[in-house]
Coordinates of C-alpha atoms in Angstrom, one line a residue:
X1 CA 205.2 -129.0 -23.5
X2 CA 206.6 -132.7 -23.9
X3 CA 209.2 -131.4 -26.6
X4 CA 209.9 -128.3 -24.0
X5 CA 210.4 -130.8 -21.2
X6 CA 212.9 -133.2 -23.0
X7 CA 214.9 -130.7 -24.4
X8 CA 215.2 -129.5 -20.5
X9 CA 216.4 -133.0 -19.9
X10 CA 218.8 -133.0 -22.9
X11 CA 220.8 -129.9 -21.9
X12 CA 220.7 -131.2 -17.9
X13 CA 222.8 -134.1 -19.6
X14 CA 225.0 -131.8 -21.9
X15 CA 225.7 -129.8 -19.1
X16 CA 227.0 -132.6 -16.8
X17 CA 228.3 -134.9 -19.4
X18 CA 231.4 -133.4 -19.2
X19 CA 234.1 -133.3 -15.8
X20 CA 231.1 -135.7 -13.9
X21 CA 232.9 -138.6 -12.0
X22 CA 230.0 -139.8 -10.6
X23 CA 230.1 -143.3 -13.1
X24 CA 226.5 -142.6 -14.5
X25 CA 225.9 -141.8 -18.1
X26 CA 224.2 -139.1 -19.7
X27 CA 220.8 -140.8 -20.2
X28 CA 220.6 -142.0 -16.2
X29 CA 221.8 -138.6 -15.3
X30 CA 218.8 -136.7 -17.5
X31 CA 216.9 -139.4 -15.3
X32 CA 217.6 -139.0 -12.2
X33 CA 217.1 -135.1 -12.8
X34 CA 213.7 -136.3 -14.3
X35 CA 212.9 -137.8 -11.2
X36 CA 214.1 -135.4 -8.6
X37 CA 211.5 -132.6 -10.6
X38 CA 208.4 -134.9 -10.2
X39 CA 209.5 -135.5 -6.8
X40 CA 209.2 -132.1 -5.9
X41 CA 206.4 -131.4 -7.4
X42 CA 204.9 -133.8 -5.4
X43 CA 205.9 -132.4 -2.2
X44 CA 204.5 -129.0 -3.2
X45 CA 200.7 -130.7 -4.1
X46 CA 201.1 -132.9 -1.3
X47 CA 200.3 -135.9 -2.7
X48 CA 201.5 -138.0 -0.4
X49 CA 200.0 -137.1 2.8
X50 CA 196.8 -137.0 0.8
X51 CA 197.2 -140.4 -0.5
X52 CA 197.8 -142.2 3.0
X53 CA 194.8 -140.6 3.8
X54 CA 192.7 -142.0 0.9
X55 CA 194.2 -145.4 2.1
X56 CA 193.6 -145.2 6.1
X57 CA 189.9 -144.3 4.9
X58 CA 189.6 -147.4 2.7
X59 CA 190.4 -149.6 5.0
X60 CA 187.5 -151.2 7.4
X61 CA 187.6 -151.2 11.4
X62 CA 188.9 -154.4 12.9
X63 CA 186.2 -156.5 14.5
X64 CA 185.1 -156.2 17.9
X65 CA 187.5 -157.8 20.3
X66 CA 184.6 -158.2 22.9
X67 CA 183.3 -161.9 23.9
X68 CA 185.3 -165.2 23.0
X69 CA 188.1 -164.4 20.5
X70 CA 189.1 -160.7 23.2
X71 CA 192.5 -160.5 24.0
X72 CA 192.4 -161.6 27.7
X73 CA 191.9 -165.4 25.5
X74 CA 194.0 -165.0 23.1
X75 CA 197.0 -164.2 25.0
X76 CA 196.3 -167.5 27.4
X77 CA 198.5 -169.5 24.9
X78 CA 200.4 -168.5 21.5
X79 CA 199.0 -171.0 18.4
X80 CA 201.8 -173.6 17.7
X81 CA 203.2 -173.3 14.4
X82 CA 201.3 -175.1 11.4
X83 CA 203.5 -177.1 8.9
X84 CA 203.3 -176.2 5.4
X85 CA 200.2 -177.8 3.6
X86 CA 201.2 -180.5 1.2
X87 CA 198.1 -181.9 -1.3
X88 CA 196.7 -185.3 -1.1
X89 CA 197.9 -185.4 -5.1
X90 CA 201.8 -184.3 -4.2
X91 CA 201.2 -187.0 -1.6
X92 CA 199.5 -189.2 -4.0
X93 CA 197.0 -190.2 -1.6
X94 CA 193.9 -191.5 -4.3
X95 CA 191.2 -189.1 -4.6
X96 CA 188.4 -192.4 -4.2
X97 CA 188.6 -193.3 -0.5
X98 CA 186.2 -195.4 1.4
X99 CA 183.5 -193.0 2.3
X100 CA 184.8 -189.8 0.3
X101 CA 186.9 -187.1 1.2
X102 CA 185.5 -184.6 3.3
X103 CA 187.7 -181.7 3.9
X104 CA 191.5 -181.5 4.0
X105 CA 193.1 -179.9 7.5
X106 CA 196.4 -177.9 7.0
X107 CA 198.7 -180.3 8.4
X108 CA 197.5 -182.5 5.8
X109 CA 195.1 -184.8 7.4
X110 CA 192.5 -186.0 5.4
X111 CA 189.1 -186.2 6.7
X112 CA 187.1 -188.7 5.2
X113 CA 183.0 -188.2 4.9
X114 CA 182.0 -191.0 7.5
X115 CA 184.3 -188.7 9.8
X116 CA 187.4 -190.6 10.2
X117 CA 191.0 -189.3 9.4
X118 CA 193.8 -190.1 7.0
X119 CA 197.1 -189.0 8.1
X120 CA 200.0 -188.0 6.2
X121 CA 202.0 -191.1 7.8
X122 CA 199.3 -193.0 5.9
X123 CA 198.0 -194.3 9.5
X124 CA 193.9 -194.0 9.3
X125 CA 191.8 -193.6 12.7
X126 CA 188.4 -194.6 13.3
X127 CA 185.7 -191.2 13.3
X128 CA 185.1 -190.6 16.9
X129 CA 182.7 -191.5 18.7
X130 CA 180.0 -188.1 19.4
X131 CA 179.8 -187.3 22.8
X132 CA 177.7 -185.0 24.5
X133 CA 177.1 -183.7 28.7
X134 CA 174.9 -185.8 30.3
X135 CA 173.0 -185.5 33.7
X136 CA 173.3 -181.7 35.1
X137 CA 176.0 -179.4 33.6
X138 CA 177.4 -177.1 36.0
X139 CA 177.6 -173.7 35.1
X140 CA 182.0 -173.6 34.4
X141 CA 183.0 -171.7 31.8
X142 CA 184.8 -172.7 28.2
X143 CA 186.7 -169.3 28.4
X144 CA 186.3 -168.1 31.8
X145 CA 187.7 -168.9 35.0
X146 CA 186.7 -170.1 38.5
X147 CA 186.4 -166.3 39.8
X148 CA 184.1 -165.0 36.9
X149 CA 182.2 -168.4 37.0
X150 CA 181.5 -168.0 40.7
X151 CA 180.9 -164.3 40.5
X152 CA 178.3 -164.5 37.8
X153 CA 176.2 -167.7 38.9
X154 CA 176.1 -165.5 41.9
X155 CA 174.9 -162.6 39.9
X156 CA 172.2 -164.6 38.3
X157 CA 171.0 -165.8 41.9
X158 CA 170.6 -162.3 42.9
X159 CA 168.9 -160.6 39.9
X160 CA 167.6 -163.6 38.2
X161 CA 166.5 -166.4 40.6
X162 CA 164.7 -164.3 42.7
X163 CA 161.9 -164.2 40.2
X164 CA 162.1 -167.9 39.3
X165 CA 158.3 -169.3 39.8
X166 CA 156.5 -166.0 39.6
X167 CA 153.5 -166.4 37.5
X168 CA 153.6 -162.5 36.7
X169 CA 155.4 -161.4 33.6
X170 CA 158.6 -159.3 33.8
X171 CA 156.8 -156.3 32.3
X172 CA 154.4 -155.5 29.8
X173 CA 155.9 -155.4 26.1
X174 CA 155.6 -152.3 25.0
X175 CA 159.1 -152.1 22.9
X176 CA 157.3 -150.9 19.8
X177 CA 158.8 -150.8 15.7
X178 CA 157.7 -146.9 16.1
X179 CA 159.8 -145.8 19.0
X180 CA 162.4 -147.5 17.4
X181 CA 162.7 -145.7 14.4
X182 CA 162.0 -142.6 16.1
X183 CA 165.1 -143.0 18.6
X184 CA 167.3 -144.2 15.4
X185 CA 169.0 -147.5 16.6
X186 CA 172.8 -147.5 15.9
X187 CA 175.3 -150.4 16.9
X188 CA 178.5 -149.6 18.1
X189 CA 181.3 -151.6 18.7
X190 CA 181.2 -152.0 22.6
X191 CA 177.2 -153.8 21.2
X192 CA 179.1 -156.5 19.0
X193 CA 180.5 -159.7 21.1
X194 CA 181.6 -163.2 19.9
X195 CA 179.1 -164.9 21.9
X196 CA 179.7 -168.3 20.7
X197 CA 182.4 -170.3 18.6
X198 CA 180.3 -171.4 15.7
X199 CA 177.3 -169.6 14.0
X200 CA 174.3 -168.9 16.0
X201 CA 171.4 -170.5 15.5
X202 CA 169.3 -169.3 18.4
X203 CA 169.2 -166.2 20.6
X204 CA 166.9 -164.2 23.0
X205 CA 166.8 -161.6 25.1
X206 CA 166.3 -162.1 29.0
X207 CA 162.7 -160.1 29.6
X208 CA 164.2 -158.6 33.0
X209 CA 165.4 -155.1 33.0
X210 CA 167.4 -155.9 36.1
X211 CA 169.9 -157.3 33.9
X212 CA 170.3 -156.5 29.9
X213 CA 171.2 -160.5 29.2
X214 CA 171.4 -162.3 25.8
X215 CA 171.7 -165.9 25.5
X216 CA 172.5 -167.8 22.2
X217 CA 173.3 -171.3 21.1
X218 CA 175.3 -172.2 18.1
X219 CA 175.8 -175.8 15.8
X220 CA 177.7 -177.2 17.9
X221 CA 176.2 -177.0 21.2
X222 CA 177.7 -174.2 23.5
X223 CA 175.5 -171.5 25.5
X224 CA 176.4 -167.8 25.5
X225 CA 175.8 -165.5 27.6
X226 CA 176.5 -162.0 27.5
X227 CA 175.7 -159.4 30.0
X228 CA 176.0 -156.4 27.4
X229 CA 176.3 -153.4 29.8
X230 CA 178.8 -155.2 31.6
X231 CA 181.8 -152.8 32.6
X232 CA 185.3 -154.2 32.2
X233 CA 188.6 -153.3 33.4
X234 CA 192.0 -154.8 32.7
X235 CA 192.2 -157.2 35.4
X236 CA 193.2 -160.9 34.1
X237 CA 190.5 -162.4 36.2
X238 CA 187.4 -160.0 35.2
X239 CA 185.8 -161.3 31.9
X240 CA 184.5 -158.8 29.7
X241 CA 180.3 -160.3 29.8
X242 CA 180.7 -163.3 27.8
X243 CA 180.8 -166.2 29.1
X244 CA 179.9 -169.3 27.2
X245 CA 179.3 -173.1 28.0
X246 CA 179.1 -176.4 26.5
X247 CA 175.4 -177.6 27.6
X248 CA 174.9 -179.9 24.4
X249 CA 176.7 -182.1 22.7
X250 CA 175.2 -180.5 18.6
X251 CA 173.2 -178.2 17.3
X252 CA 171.3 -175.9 19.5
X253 CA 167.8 -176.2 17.9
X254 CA 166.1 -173.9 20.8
X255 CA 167.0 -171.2 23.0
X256 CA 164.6 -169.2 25.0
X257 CA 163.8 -167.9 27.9
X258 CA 160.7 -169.2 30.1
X259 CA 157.6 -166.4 30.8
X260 CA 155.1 -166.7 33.5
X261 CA 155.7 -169.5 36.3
X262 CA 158.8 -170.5 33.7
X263 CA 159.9 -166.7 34.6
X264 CA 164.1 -166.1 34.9
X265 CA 164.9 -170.1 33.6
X266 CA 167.0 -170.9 30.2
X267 CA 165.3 -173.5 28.0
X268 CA 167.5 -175.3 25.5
X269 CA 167.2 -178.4 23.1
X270 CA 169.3 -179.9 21.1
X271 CA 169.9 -182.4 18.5
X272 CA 171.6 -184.5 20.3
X273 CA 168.2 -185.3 21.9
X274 CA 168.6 -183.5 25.3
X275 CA 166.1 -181.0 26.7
X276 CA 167.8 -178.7 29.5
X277 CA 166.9 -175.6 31.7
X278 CA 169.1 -173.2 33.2
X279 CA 168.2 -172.6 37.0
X280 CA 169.7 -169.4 38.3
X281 CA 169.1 -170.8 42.2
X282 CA 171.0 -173.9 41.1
X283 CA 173.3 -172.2 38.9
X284 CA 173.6 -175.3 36.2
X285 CA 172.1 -176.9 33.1
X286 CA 169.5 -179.6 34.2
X287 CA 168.8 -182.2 32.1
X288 CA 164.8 -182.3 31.6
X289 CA 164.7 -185.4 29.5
X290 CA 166.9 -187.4 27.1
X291 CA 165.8 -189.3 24.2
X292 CA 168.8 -191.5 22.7
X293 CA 166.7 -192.4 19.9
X294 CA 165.5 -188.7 18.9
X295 CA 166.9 -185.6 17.0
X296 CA 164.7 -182.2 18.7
X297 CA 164.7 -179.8 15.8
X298 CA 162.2 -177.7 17.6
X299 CA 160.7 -176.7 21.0
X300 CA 158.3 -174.3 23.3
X301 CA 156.9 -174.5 26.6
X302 CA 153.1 -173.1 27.8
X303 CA 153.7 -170.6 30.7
X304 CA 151.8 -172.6 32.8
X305 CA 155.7 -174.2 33.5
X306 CA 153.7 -177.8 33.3
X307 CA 154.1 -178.8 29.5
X308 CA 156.7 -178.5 26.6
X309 CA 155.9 -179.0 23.0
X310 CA 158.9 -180.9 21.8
X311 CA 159.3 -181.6 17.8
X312 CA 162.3 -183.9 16.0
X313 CA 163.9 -184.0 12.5
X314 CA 161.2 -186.5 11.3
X315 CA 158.0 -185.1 12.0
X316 CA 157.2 -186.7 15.2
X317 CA 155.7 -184.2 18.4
X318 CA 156.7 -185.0 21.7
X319 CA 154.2 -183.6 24.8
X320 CA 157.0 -183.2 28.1
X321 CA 155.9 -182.9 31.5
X322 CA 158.4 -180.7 32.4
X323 CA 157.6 -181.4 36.5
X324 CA 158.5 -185.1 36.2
X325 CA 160.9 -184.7 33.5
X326 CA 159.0 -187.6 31.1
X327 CA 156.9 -187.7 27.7
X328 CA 153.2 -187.8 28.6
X329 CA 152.1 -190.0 25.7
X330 CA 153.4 -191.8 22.5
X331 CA 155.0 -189.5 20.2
X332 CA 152.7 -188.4 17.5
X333 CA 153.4 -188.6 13.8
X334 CA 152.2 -184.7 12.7
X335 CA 154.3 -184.1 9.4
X336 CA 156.4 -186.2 6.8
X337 CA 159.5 -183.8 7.4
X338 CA 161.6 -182.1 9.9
X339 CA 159.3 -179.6 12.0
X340 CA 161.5 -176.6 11.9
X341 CA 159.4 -174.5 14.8
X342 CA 157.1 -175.1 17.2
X343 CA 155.2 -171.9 18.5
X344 CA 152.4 -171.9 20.8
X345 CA 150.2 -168.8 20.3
X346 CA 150.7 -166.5 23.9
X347 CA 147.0 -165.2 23.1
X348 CA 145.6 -168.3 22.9
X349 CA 147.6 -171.2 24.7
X350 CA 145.2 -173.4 23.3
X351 CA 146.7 -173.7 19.5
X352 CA 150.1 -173.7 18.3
X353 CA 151.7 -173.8 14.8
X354 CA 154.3 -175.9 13.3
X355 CA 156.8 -175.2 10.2
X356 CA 157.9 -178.2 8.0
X357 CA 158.4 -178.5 4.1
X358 CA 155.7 -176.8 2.1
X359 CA 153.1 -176.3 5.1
X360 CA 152.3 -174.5 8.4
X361 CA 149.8 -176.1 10.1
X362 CA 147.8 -174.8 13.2
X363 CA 147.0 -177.9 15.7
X364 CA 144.4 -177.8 18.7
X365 CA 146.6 -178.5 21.8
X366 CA 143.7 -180.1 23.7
X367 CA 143.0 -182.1 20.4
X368 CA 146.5 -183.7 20.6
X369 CA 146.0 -187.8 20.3
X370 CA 146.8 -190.2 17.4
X371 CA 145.6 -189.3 14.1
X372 CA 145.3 -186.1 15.1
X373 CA 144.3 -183.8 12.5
X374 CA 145.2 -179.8 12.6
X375 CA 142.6 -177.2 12.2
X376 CA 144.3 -175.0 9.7
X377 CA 146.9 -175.8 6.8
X378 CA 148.9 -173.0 5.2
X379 CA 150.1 -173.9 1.9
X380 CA 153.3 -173.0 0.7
X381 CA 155.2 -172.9 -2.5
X382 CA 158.4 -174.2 -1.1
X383 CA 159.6 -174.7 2.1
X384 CA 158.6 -172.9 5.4
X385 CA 161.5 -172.2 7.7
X386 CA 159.3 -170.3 10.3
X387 CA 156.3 -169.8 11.7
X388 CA 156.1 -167.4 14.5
X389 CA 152.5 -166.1 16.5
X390 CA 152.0 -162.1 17.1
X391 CA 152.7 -161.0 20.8
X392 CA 150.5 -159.0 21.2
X393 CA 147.6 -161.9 21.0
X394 CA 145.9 -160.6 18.1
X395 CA 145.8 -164.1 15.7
X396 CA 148.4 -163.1 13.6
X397 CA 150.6 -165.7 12.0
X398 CA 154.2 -164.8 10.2
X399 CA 156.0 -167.1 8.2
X400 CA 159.1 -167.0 6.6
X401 CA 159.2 -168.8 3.0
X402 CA 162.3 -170.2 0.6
X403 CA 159.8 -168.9 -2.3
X404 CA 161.8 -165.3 -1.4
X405 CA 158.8 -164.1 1.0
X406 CA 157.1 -163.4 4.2
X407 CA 154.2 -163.6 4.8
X408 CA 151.4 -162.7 7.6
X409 CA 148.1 -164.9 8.2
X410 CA 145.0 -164.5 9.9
X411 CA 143.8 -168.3 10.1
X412 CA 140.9 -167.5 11.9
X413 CA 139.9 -165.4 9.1
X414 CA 141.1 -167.7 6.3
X415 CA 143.8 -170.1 5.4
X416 CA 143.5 -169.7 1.8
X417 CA 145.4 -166.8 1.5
X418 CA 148.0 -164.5 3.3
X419 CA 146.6 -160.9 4.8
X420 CA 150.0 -159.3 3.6
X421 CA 153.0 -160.8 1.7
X422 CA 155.9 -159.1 2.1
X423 CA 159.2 -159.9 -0.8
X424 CA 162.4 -160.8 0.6
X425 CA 165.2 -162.6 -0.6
X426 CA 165.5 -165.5 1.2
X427 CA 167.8 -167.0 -1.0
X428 CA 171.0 -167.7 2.0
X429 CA 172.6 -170.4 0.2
X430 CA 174.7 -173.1 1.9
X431 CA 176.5 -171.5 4.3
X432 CA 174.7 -169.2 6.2
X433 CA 171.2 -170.5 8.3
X434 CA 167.6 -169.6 6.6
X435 CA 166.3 -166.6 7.8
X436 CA 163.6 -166.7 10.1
X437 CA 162.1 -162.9 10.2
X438 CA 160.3 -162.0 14.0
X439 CA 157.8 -160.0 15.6
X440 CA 158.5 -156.8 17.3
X441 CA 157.4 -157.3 20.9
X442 CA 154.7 -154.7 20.4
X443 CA 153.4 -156.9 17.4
X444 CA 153.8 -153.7 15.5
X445 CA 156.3 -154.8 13.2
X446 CA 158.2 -157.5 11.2
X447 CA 161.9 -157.9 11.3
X448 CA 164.2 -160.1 9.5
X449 CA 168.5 -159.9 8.7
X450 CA 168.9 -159.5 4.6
X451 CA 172.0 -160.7 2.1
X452 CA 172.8 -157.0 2.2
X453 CA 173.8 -157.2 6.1
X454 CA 170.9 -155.1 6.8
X455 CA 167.7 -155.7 9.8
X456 CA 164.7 -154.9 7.4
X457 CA 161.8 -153.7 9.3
X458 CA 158.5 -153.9 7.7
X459 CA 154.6 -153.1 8.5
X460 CA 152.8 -156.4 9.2
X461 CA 149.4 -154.7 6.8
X462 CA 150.4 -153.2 4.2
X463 CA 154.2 -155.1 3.6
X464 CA 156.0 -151.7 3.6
X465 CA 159.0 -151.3 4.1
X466 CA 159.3 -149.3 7.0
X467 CA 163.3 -148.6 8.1
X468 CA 166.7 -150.5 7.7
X469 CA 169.4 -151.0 10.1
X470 CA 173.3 -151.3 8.7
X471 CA 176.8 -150.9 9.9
X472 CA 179.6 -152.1 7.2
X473 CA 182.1 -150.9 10.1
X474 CA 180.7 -153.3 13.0
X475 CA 178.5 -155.9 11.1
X476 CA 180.5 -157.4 7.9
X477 CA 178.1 -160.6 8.2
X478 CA 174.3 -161.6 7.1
X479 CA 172.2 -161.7 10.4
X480 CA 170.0 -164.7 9.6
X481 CA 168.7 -164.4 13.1
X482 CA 167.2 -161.7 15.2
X483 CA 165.4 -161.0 18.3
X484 CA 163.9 -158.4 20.1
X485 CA 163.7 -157.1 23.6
X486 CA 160.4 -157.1 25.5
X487 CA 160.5 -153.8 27.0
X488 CA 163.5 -152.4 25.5
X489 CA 164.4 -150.5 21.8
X490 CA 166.8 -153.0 21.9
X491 CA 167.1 -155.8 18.4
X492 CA 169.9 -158.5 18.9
X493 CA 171.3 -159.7 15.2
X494 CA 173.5 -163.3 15.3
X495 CA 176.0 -163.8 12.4
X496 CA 177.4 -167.1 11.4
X497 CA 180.6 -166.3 13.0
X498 CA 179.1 -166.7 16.3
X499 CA 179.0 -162.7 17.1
X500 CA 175.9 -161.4 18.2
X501 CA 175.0 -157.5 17.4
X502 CA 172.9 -155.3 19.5
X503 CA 171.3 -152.4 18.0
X504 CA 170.1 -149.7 20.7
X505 CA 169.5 -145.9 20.6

């Protein structure tokens, strides 16, 4: 057929070789003939149209425009044009400066470890000095404006404040891992929402049906808050349910929202050694206490609304009277290391559990004084970034382990050893935060994100896995943190880009 096929070509060429005044030869003429076949051919299979198609299905959906990076902030002012990046070698700036070299911006700025800045002028300036709010934040906006700011403080007065100081919860938890896989959760894009500028580190649903609210906090120190069934339209001054504040001045090491007499308030810490609440009837960030001297890596309050639990990056708990705003006693030395949580069991308010290095430990709360020794000790093979008690009051204890597992305790029953372990990479590397896998509210279930960009759900006995949650369109990042809603199917995932997912029958 080849032979067949060039000796068609050869007598195309003999045949227009002669009388042709179109400057080609006889070769490119054969060619072009060559061409003008296939190209039929082409159109008659319809390859074409068939392999746009191929193409258009290859290519992902666009993120969600919804929360902090939609279009009603991006069109506020066009970025300013960014001069072409030069190297620090083309500009043979030594590599061996006086603290290191950091990271290098694209107008070629140098940033130096200690945090000052070497400019391509060759002027160097000082690392700033951190700052962070102090006294009461008011509730205004990063990307909103006075309207939207009014309108939802307003909002939060009416469906929110109205239960601050009820001792009664919002409603029983009865959002259970079963009814969830029955009703198939699915996340679609109107459930995805930059929430905050940086990754989250913290988030948690509001417990009140009267308003489907999620608040997270991200490394730098701003508050989110997204109403997700918020309804939008194209007016310039209606925001599309995110709104987001600067409350701290660094990482947001808690988030959570109060229960009992602590009902419809926003507690947040920080290490930058601020504790704050978020009062709907006052409609700002209060500032419960300040410690200059401390870094609070960890935090949780007793529904009483009387006492916080407050931990800090070297192992010291802090016991706040959250009425007066001051620490009760001394700080006690409890662990070597950072505590990473703090978790005071809801069935018994009498014990709590801490997460540090290689140990949880379970401490008597009416025990607390110097030297104080805990009553249980969970050893662990590496370290423990989690350590969460079962809602539903039952004892249980769930940690989450660097050594690639979870694991569930009954330390009442014995400390030696784990009731289930449960394997699980938990290998997140440097950029993306630990895991830390939850409780369902139902205690029925243990979630937790995965390096596949998955929610993994698993049976708190046996370690089975029971169902997993994926959408390559609308989550393309590893949710390293999770929470669940109290009464609702409803399981929030936070990505280190600072978007929150919401996955929801």
């Amino acid at each position: 057929m080849k032979t067949e096929a060039v000796t068609r070509d050869d007598d195309d060429a003999r045949a227009n070789d002669d009388g042709s005044n179109d400057g080609l030869t006889a070769f490119e003429r054969a060619r072009e003939a060559h061409i003008a076949r296939n190209k039929a051919r082409m159109e008659a299979l319809n390859i074409n149209a068939l392999s746009a198609g191929v193409g258009a299905a290859s290519r992902g959906s666009a993120a969600s425009s919804r929360g902090i990076t939609g279009k009603r902030n991006r069109d506020k002012a066009s970025a300013p044009s960014v001069p072409t990046r030069r190297s620090s070698r083309a500009r043979k700036i030594a590599p061996e400066l006086a603290s290191g070299v950091d990271r290098e911006r694209r107008d070629g700025t140098v940033v130096l470890a200690n945090g000052a800045t070497y400019h391509p002028s060759g002027e160097l300036t000082a690392a700033p000095t951190r700052t962070r709010p102090s006294g009461e934040v008011a509730m205004r906006s990063e990307n909103g404006s006075e309207k939207t700011d009014a309108a939802f403080i307003e909002e939060l007065k009416t469906k929110m404040g109205a239960h601050v100081g009820e001792t009664k919860e919002a409603k029983e938890a009865t959002a259970s891992v079963r009814e969830m896989i029955k009703n198939k959760l699915t996340l679609r894009d109107v459930d995805v929402a930059k929430c905050v500028p940086k990754g989250v580190t913290h988030l948690d649903f509001s417990p009140d049906e009267s308003m489907l609210l999620v608040a997270s906090g991200d490394k730098e120190g701003h508050i989110g808050l997204w109403r997700v069934d918020k309804t939008t339209s194209e007016e310039e001054d209606e925001d599309d349910g995110v709104l987001y504040y600067k409350a701290h001045g660094s990482y947001i090491s808690h988030c959570k929202w109060g229960r009992g007499a602590l009902r419809g308030k926003l507690f947040t810490c920080a290490y930058d050694g601020a504790v704050r609440v978020l009062d709907p009837q006052t409609g700002s960030f209060q500032e419960t206490v300040y410690s200059e001297e401390d870094e609070f890596s960890a935090c949780d309050q007793f529904a009483d609304g009387n006492t916080a639990l407050v931990c800090d990056n070297v192992g010291n708990l802090h016991q706040l009277d959250l009425r007066v705003g001051k620490f009760t006693s001394p700080s006690l030395s409890i662990h070597e290391k950072k505590i990473n949580t703090v978790h005071i069991d809801p069935g018994n308010e009498h014990r709590f559990a801490t997460s540090t290095n290689q140990l949880v430990s379970v401490w008597d709360a009416r025990k607390l004084k110097k030297n104080a020794k805990s009553t249980h000790d969970l050893v662990h093979r590496k370290s423990s970034q989690a350590a969460y008690w079962c809602p539903d009051g039952s004892g249980a204890l769930l940690t989450t382990c660097y050594d690639d597992a979870l694991r569930v305790w009954h330390p009442d029953r014995s400390a030696a050893a784990p009731t289930a372990t449960i394997k699980h990479n938990n290998q997140t590397g440097r950029w993306v935060l630990p895991f830390r896998a939850v409780w369902s509210a139902a205690g029925d279930g243990v979630l937790c994100g995965s390096m596949t960009r998955q929610v993994e759900i698993f049976n708190p006995a046996t370690g089975a896995s029971l169902a997993r949650y994926a959408s390559p369109d609308h989550m393309t990042a590893i949710a390293s943190r999770l929470a669940c809603h109290r009464s609702l199917n409803y399981v929030a995932a936070g990505t280190a880009s600072g978007r929150v997912h919401v996955y929801r029958a």
